[in-house]
CSV table of C-alpha atoms and ligand atoms in Angstrom, one decimal:
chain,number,residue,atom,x,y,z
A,16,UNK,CA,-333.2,-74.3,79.3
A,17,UNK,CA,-331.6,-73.0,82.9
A,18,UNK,CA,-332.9,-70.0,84.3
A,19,UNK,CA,-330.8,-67.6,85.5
A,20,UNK,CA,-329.8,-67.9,89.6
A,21,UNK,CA,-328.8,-65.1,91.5
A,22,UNK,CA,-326.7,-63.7,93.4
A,23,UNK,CA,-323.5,-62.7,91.1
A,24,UNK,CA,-319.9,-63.1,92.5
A,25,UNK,CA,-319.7,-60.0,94.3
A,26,UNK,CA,-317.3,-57.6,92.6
A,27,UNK,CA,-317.1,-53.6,93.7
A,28,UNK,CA,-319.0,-51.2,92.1
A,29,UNK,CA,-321.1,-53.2,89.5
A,30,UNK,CA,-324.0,-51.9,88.3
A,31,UNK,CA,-327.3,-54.5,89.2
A,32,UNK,CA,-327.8,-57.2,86.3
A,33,UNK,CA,-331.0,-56.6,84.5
A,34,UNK,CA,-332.4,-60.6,84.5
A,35,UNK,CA,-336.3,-59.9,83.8
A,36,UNK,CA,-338.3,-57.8,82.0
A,37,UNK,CA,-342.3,-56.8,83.0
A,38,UNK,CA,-341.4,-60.3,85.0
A,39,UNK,CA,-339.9,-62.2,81.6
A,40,UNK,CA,-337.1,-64.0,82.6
A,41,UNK,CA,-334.4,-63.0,80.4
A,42,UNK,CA,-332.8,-65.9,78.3
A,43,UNK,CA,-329.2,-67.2,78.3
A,44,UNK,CA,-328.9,-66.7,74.5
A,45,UNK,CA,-329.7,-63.0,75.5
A,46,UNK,CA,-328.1,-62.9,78.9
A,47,UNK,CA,-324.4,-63.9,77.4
A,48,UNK,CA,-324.1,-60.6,75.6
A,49,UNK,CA,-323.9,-58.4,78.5
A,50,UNK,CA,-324.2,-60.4,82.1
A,51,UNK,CA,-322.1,-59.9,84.7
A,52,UNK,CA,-319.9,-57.1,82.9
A,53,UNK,CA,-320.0,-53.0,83.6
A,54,UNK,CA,-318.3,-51.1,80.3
A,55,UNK,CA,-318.2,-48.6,83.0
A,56,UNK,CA,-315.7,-50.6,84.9
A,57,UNK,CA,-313.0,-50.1,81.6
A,58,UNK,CA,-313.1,-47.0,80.4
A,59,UNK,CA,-316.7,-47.9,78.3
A,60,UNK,CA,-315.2,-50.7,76.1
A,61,UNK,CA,-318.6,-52.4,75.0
A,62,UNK,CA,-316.8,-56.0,75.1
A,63,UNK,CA,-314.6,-56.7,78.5
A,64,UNK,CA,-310.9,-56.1,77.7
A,65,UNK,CA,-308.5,-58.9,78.6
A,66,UNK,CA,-307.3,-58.6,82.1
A,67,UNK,CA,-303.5,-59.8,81.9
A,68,UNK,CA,-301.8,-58.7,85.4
A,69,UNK,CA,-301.0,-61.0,88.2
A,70,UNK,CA,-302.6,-59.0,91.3
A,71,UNK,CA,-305.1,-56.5,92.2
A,72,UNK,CA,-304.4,-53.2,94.2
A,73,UNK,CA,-306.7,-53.1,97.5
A,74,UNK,CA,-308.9,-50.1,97.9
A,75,UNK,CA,-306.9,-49.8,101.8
A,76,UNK,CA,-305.2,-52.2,104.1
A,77,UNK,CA,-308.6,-52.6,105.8
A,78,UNK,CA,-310.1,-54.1,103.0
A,79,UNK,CA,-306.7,-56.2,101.9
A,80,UNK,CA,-307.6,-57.9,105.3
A,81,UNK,CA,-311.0,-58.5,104.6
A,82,UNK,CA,-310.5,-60.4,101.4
A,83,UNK,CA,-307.5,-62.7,102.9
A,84,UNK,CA,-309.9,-64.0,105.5
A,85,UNK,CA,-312.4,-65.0,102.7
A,86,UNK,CA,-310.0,-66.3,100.9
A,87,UNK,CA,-308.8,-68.6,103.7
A,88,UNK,CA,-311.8,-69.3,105.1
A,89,UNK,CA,-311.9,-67.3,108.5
A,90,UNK,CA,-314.8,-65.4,107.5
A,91,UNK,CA,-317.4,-67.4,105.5
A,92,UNK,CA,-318.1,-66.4,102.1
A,93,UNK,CA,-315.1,-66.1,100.0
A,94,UNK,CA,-313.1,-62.6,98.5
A,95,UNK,CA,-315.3,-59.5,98.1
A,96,UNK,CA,-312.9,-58.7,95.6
A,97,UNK,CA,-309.9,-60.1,93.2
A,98,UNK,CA,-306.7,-60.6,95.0
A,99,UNK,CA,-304.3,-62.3,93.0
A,100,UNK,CA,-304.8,-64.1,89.4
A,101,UNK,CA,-304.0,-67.6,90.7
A,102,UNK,CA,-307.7,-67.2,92.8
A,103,UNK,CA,-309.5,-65.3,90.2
A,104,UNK,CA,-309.7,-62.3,87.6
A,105,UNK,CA,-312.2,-60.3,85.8
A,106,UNK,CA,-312.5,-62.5,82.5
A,107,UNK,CA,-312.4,-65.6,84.7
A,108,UNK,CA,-315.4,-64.1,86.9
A,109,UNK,CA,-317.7,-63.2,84.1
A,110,UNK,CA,-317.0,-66.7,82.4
A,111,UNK,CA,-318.3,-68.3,85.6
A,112,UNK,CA,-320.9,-66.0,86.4
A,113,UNK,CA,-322.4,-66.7,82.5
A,114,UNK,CA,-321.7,-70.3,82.6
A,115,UNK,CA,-323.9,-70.5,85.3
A,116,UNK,CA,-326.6,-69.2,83.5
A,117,UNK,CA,-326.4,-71.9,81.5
A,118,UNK,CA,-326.9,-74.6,83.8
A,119,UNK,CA,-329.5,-73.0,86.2
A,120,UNK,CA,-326.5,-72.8,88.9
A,121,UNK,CA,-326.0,-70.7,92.0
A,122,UNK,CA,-322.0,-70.7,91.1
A,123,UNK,CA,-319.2,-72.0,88.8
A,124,UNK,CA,-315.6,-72.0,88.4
A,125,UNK,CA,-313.7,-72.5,85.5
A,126,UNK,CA,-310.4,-74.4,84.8
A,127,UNK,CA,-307.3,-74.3,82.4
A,128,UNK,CA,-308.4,-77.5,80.8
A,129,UNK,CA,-311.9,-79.7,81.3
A,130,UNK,CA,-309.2,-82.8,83.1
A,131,UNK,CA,-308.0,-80.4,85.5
A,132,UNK,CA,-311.4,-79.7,86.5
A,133,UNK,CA,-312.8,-82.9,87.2
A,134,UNK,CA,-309.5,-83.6,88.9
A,135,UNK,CA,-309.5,-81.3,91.4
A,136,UNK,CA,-313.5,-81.1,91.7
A,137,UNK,CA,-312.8,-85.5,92.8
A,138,UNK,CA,-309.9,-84.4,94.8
A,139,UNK,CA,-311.9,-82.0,96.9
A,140,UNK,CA,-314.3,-84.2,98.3
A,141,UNK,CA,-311.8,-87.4,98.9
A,142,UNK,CA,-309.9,-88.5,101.7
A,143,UNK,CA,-307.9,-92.1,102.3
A,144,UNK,CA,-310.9,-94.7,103.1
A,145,UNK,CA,-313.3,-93.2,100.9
A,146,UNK,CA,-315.3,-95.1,98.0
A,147,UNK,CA,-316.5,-93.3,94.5
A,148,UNK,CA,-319.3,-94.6,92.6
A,149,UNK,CA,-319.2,-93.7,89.4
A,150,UNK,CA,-320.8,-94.9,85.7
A,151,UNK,CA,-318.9,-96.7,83.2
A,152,UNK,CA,-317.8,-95.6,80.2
A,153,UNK,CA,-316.0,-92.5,81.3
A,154,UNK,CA,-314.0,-90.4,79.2
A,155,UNK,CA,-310.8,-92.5,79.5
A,156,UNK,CA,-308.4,-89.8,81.6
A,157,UNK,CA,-311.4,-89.3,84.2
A,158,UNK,CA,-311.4,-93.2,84.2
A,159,UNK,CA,-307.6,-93.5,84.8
A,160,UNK,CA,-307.6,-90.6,87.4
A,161,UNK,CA,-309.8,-92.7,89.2
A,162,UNK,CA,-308.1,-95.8,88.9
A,163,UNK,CA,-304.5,-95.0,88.9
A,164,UNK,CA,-304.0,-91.5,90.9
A,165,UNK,CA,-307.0,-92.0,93.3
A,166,UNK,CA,-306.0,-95.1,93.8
A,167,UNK,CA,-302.6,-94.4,95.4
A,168,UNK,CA,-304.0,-91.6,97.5
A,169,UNK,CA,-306.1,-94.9,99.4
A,170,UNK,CA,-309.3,-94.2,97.6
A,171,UNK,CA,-311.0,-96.8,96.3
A,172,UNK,CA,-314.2,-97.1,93.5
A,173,UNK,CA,-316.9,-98.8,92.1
A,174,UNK,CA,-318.4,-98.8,88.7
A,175,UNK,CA,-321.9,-99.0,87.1
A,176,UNK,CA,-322.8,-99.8,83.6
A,177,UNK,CA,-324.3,-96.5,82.0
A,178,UNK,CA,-327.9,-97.9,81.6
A,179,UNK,CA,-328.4,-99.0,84.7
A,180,UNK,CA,-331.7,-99.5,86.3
A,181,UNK,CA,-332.8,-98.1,90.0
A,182,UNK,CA,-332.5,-101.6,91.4
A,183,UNK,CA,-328.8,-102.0,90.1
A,184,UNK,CA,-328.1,-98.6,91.1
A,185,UNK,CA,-329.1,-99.8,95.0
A,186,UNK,CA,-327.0,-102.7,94.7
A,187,UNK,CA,-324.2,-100.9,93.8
A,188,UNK,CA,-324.3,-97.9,95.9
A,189,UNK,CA,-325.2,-100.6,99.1
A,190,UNK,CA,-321.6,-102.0,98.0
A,191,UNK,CA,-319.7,-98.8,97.8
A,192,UNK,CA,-321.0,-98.0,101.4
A,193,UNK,CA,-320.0,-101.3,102.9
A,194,UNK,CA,-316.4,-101.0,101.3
A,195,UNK,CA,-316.0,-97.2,102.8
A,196,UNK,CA,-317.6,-98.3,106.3
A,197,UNK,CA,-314.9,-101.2,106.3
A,198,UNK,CA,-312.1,-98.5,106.2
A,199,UNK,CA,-314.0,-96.0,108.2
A,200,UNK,CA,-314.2,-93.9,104.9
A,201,UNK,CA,-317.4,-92.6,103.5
A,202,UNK,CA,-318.9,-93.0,99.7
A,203,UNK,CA,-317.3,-89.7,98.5
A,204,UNK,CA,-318.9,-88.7,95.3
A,205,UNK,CA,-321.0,-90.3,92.5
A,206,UNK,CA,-319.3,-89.6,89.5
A,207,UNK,CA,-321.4,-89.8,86.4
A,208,UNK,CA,-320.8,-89.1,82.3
A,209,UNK,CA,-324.5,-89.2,80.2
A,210,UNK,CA,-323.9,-89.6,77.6
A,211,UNK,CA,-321.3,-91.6,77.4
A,212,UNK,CA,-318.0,-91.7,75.3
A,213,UNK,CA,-318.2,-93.4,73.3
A,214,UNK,CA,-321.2,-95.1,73.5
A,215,UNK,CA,-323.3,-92.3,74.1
A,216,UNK,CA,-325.2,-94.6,76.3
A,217,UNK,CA,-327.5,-92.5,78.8
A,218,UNK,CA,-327.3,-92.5,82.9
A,219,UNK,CA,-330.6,-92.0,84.5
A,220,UNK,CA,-329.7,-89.1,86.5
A,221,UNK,CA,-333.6,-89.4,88.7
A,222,UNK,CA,-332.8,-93.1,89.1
A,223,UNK,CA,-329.4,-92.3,91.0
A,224,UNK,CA,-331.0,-89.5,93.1
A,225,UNK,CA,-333.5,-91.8,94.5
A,226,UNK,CA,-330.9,-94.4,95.0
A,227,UNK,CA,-328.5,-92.0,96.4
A,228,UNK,CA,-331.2,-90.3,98.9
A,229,UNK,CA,-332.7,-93.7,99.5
A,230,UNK,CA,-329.2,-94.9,101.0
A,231,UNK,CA,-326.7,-92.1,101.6
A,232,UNK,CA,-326.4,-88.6,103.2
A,233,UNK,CA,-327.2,-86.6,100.1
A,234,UNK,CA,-325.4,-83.3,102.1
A,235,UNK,CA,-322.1,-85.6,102.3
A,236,UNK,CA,-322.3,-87.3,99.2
A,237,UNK,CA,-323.1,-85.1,96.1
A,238,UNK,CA,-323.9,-86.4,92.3
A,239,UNK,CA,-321.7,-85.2,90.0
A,240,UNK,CA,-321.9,-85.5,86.2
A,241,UNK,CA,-320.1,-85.0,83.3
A,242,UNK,CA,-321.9,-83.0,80.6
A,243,UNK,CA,-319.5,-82.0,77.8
A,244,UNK,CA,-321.4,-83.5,75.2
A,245,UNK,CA,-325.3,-82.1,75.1
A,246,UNK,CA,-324.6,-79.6,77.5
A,247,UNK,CA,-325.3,-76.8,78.6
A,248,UNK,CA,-327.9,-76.3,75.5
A,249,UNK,CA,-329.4,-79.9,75.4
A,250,UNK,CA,-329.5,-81.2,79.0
A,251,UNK,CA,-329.6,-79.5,82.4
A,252,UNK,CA,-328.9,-82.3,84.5
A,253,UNK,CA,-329.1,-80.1,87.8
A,254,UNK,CA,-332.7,-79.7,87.3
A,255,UNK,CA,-332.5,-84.0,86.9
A,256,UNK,CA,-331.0,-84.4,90.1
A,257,UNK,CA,-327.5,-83.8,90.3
A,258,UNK,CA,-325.4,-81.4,92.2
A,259,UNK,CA,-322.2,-80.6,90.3
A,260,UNK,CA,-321.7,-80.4,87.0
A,261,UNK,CA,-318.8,-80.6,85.0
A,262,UNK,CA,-317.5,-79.9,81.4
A,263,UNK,CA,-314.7,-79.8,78.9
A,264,UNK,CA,-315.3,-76.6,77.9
A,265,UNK,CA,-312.4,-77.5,75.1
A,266,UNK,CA,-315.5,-79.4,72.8
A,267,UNK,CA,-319.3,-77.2,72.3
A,268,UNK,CA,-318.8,-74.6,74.6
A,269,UNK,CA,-315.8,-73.6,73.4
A,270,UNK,CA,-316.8,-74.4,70.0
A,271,UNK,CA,-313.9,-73.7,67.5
A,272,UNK,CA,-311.5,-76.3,68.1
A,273,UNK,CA,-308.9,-73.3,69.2
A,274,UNK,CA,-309.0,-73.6,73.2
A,275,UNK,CA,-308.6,-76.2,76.2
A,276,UNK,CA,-310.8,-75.1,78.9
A,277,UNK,CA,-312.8,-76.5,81.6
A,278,UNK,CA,-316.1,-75.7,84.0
A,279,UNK,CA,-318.0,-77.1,87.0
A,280,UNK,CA,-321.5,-75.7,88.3
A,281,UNK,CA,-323.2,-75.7,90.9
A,282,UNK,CA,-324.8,-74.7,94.9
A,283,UNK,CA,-322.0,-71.9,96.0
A,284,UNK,CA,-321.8,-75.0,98.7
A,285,UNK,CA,-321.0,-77.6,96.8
A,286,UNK,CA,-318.0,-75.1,95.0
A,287,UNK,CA,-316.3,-73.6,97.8
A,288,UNK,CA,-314.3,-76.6,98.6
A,289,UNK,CA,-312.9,-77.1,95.1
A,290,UNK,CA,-312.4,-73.8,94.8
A,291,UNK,CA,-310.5,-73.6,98.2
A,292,UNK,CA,-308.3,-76.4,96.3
A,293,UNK,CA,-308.5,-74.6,93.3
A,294,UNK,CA,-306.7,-71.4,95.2
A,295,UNK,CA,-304.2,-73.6,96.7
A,296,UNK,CA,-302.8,-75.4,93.6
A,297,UNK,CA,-303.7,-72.9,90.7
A,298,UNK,CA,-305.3,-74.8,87.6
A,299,UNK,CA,-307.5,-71.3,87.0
A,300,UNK,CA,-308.5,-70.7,83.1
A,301,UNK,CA,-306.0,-67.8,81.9
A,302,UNK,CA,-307.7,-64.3,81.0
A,303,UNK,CA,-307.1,-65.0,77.4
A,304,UNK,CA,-309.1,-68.5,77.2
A,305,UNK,CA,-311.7,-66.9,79.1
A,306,UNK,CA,-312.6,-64.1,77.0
A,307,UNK,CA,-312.4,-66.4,74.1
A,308,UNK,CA,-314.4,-68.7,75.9
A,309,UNK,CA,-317.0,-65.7,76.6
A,310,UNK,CA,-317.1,-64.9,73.0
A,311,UNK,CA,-317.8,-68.5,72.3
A,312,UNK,CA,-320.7,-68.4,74.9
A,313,UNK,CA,-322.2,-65.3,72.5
A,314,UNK,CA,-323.2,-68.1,69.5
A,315,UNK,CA,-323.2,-71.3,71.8
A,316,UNK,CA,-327.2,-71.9,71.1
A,317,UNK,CA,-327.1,-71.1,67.1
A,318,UNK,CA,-323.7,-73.2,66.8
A,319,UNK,CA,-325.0,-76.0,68.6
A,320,UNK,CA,-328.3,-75.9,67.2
A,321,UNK,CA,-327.2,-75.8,63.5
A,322,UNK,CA,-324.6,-78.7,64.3
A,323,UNK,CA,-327.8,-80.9,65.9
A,324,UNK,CA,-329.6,-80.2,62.7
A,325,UNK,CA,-327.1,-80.8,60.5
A,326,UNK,CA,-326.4,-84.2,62.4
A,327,UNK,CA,-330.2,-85.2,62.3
A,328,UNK,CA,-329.6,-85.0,58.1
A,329,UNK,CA,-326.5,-86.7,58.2
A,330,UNK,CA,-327.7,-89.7,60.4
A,331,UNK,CA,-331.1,-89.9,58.1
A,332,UNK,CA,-329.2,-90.6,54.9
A,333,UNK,CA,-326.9,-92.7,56.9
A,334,UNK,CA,-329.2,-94.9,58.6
A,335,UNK,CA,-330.1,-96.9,55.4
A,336,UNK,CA,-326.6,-96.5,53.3
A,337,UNK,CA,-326.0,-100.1,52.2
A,338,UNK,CA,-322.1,-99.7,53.3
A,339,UNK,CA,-323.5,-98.8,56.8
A,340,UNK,CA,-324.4,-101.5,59.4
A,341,UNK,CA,-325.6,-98.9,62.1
A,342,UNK,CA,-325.8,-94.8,63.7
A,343,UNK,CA,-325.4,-94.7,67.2
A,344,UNK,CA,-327.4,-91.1,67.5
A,345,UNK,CA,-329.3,-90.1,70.1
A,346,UNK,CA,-332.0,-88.8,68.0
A,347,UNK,CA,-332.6,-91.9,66.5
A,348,UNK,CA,-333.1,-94.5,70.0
A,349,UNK,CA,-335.5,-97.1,69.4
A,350,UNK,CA,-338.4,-97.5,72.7
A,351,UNK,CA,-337.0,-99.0,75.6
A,352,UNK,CA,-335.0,-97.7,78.5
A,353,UNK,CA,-332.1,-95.4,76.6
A,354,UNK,CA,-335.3,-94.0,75.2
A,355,UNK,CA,-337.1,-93.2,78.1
A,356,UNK,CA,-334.0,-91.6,79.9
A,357,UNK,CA,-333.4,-89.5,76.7
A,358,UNK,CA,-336.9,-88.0,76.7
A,359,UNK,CA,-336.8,-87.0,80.6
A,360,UNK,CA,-333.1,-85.9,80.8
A,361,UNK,CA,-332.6,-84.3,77.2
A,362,UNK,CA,-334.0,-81.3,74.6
A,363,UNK,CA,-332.0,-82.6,72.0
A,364,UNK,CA,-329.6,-85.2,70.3
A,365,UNK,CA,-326.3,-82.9,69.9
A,366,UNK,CA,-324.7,-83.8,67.0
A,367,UNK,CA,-321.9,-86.4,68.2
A,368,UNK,CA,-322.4,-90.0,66.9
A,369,UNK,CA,-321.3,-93.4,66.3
A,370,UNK,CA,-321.3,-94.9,62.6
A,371,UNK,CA,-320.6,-98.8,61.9
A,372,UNK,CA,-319.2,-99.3,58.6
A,373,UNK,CA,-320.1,-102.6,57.4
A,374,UNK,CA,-316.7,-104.4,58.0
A,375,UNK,CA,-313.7,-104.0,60.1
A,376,UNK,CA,-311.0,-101.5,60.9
A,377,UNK,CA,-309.4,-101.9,56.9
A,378,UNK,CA,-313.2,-100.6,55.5
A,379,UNK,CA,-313.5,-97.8,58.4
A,380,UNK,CA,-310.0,-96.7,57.3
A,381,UNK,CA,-310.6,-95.9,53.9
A,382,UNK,CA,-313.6,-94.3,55.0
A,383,UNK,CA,-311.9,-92.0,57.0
A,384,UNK,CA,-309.0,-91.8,54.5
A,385,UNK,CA,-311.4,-91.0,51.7
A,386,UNK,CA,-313.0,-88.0,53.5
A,387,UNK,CA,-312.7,-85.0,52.2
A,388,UNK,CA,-314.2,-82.1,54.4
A,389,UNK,CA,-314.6,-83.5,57.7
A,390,UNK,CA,-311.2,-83.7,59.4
A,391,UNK,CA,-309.4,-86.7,60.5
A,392,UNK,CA,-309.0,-86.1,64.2
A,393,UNK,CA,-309.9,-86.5,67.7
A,394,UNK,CA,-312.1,-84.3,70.0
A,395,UNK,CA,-315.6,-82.7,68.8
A,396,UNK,CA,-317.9,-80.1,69.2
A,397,UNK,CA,-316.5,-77.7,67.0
A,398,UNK,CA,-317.1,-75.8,63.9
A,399,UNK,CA,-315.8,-78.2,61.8
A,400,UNK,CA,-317.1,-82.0,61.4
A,401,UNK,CA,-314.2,-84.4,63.0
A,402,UNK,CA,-313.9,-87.9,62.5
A,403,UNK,CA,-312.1,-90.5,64.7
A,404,UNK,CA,-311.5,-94.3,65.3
A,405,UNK,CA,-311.9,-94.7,68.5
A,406,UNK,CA,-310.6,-98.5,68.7
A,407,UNK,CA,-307.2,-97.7,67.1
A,408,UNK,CA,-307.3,-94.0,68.7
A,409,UNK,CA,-308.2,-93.2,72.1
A,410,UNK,CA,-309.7,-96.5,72.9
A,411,UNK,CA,-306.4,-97.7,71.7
A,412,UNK,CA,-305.1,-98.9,74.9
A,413,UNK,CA,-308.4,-100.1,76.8
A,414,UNK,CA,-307.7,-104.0,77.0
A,415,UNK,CA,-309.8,-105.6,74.3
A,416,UNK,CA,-312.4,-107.5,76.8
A,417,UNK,CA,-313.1,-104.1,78.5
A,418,UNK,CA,-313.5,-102.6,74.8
A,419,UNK,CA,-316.1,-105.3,74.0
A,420,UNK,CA,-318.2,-105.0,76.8
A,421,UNK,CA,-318.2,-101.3,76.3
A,422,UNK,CA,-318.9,-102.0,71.9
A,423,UNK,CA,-316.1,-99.8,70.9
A,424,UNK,CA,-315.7,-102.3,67.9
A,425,UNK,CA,-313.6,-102.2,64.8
A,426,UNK,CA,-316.3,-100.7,62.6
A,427,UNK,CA,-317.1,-98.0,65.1
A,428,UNK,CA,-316.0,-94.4,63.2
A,429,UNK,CA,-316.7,-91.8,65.6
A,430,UNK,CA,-318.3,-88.8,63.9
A,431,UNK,CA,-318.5,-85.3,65.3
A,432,UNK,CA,-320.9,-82.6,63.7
A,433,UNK,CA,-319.7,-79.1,62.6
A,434,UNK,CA,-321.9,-76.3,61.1
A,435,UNK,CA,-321.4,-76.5,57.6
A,436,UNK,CA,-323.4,-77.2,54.7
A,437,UNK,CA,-325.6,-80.1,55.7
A,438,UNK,CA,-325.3,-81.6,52.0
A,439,UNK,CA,-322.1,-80.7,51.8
A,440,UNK,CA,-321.2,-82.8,54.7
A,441,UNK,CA,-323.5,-85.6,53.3
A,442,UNK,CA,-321.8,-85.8,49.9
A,443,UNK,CA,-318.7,-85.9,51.6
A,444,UNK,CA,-319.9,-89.0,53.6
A,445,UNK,CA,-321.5,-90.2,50.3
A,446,UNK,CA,-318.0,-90.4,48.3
A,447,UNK,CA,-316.2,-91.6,52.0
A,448,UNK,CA,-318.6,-94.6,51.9
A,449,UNK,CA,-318.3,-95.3,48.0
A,450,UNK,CA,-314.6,-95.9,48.2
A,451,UNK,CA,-314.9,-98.5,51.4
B,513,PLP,C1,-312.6,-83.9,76.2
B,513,PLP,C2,-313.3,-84.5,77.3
B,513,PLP,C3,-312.8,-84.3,78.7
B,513,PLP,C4,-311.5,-83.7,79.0
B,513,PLP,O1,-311.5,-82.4,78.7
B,513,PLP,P1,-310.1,-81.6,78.3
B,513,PLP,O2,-310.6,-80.2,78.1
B,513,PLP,O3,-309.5,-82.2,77.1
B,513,PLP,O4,-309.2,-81.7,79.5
B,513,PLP,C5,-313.6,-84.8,79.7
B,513,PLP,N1,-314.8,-85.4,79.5
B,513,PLP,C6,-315.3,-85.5,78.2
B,513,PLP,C7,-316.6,-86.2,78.0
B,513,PLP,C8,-314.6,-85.1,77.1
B,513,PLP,O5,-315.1,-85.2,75.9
């Protein structure tokens, strides 16, 4: 689990966080109840109130002056203090302040949805001539952004397979720089998602440091990685390696399917940038997302604990069901390479999995039709168990020889653990599976 970084976003008056104890470092389950929030800053209320106005009032002029040069850049360092609620607000500053703690980060910012994150966080660091490197699957709008809007912007790409090895992550990163030298560019970002969706299929975050170090600037090119679906509780991939990471915060972190909301973590240096961008276009979570998204933060551990252990039941009695061919589940990886990545990258499986149905789309349909208290729909990470056909769903328009090099199959039913009853869940599954 992260330990806490210091220092806070500097807001006026706050009273100093209390992070240790007789030299204990405090806990993130622990620290989300109270970090980076004063009750003595509103009027004592023990939870922050919910901060809806569109600008701040400046203490002078003086100090109206001072925060407009950090907040274009003339002085270094950013705002001393909140300006105006397209570059930041109380709710939004706590949020990042605690998501940090989670991920061990000097800084985060958060986003109105986890798309408009990664979008400006690749936009940041791009200019026309410039190669990204990123690993393949990719949640499918990060792919098209990629493709189709970078793309027309003169940015170019290359992909990796998730599981590659150190050698094929030289080969490719050799090719990326050759392509960005031939247009004067430079090899942006590396762009990762581990696991993958919706393969879950691993990217060995030390692998691509060494590579990256072994070939490019690693102060010009940073390793960014997608963690929506173990993180922050199950894997910490800045302490594997990479510099930025990013999240839906719409799936665990928000947690009750009721909010789109996104995060990136990080070195303060690696953020300013995106949040210079971030200040010029807007794309800011809105106060009421982010207290709902700090209240979420409160149970993040037991929710996604419970959900891991409930999946860990499921996928046992599912493993030898005579209607199931396979479990794609990260707690159940036979030896090999996948298995060797999960045990130095993650603390735990999370509770998002693939099931094959023996048969084709017609048998995984009346599975899902059959179900009875997990939910027929997309996204995960919630409360409640989802489940999903990726093939005929948000696969549905990846042409069909990309689809099979990826395995998103006809039988693949993609399940997403909640936190109810685990025998609940698994009699649910049982009568699913008894009327394919
Ligand atoms: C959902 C998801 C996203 C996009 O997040 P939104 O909050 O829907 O914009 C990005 N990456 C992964 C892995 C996701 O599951």
């Amino acid at each position: 689990m992260a330990d806490p970084v210091k220092p806070l976003t500097p807001r006026r008056h706050r009273k100093p966080e209390v992070t240790t104890i007789g030299g204990r470092e405090l806990k993130p389950s622990t620290l989300m109840m109270g970090y980076g929030y004063d009750p003595v800053l509103s009027e004592g209320s023990l939870k922050p109130p919910i901060f809806l106005t569109s600008t701040f009032v400046f203490e002078n002029a003086e100090a109206g002056k001072r925060h407009f040069e950090g907040i274009t850049g003339k002085r270094p360092g950013g705002a001393e203090g909140l300006v105006y609620s397209r570059f930041n607000g109380p709710n939004q500053e706590i949020l990042e302040d605690r998501l940090s703690v989670w991920d061990g980060a000097e800084d985060a910012l958060v986003f109105s949805s986890g798309m408009t994150a990664i979008c400006i966080l690749m936009m940041a660091y791009c200019e026309a001539g410039d190669v990204i490197v990123h690993s393949g699957p990719l949640y499918a709008a990060s792919e098209g952004f990629v493709a189709k809007w970078l793309s027309k912007f003169g940015v170019r790409y290359v992909d990796f397979p998730a599981g590659a090895t150190r050698e094929e992550l030289d080969a490719v990163i050799v090719k990326a720089k050759d392509m960005a030298a031939e247009r004067g560019g430079k090899v942006a970002m590396i762009y990762l998602e581990s696991p993958g969706n919706p393969t879950n299929a691993l990217v060995d975050v030390e692998a691509v440091k060494a590579a990256r170090d072994a070939t490019l600037d690693p102060a010009v090119t940073p390793i960014a990685i997608d963690n929506t679906f173990l993180g922050p509780l199950w894997q910490s991939p800045l302490r594997n390696g990479a510099d930025i990471v990013a999240y839906s915060l719409t799936k665990y972190a928000g947690g009750h399917s009721d909010l789109v909301a996104g995060g990136i973590s990080g070195a303060k240096a690696w953020m300013d940038p995106v949040r210079s961008l971030r200040n010029t276009m807007g794309g800011i979570c809105d106060p009421n997302t982010a207290w709902m998204l700090l209240r979420s933060l409160e149970t993040l551990e037991i929710r996604m604990q419970r959900a891991t252990e409930n999946a860990i039941k499921v996928c046992d009695f599912l493993k030898d069901h005579p209607k199931v061919e396979g479990v794609g589940f990260l707690g159940l990886l036979p030896d090999g390479r996948q298995k060797d990545i999960y045990d130095r990258h993650c603390t735990g499986p999370g509770s998002t999995f693939s099931l094959f149905i023996k048969g084709g789309e017609a048998e995984s349909f009346r599975f899902l039709d059959a179900l009875k208290v997990a939910k027929l729909a997309v996204s995960l990470g919630g409360t409640e168990t989802l489940a999903s056909h990726p093939a005929a769903m948000t696969h549905l328009s990846v042409p069909d020889d990309r689809k099979a090099q990826l395995g998103i199959t006809d039988n693949l039913v993609r399940i997403s653990i909640g936190i109810e009853d685990a025998g609940d869940i698994i009699a649910d599954f049982d009568q699913a599976l008894a009327a394919v």
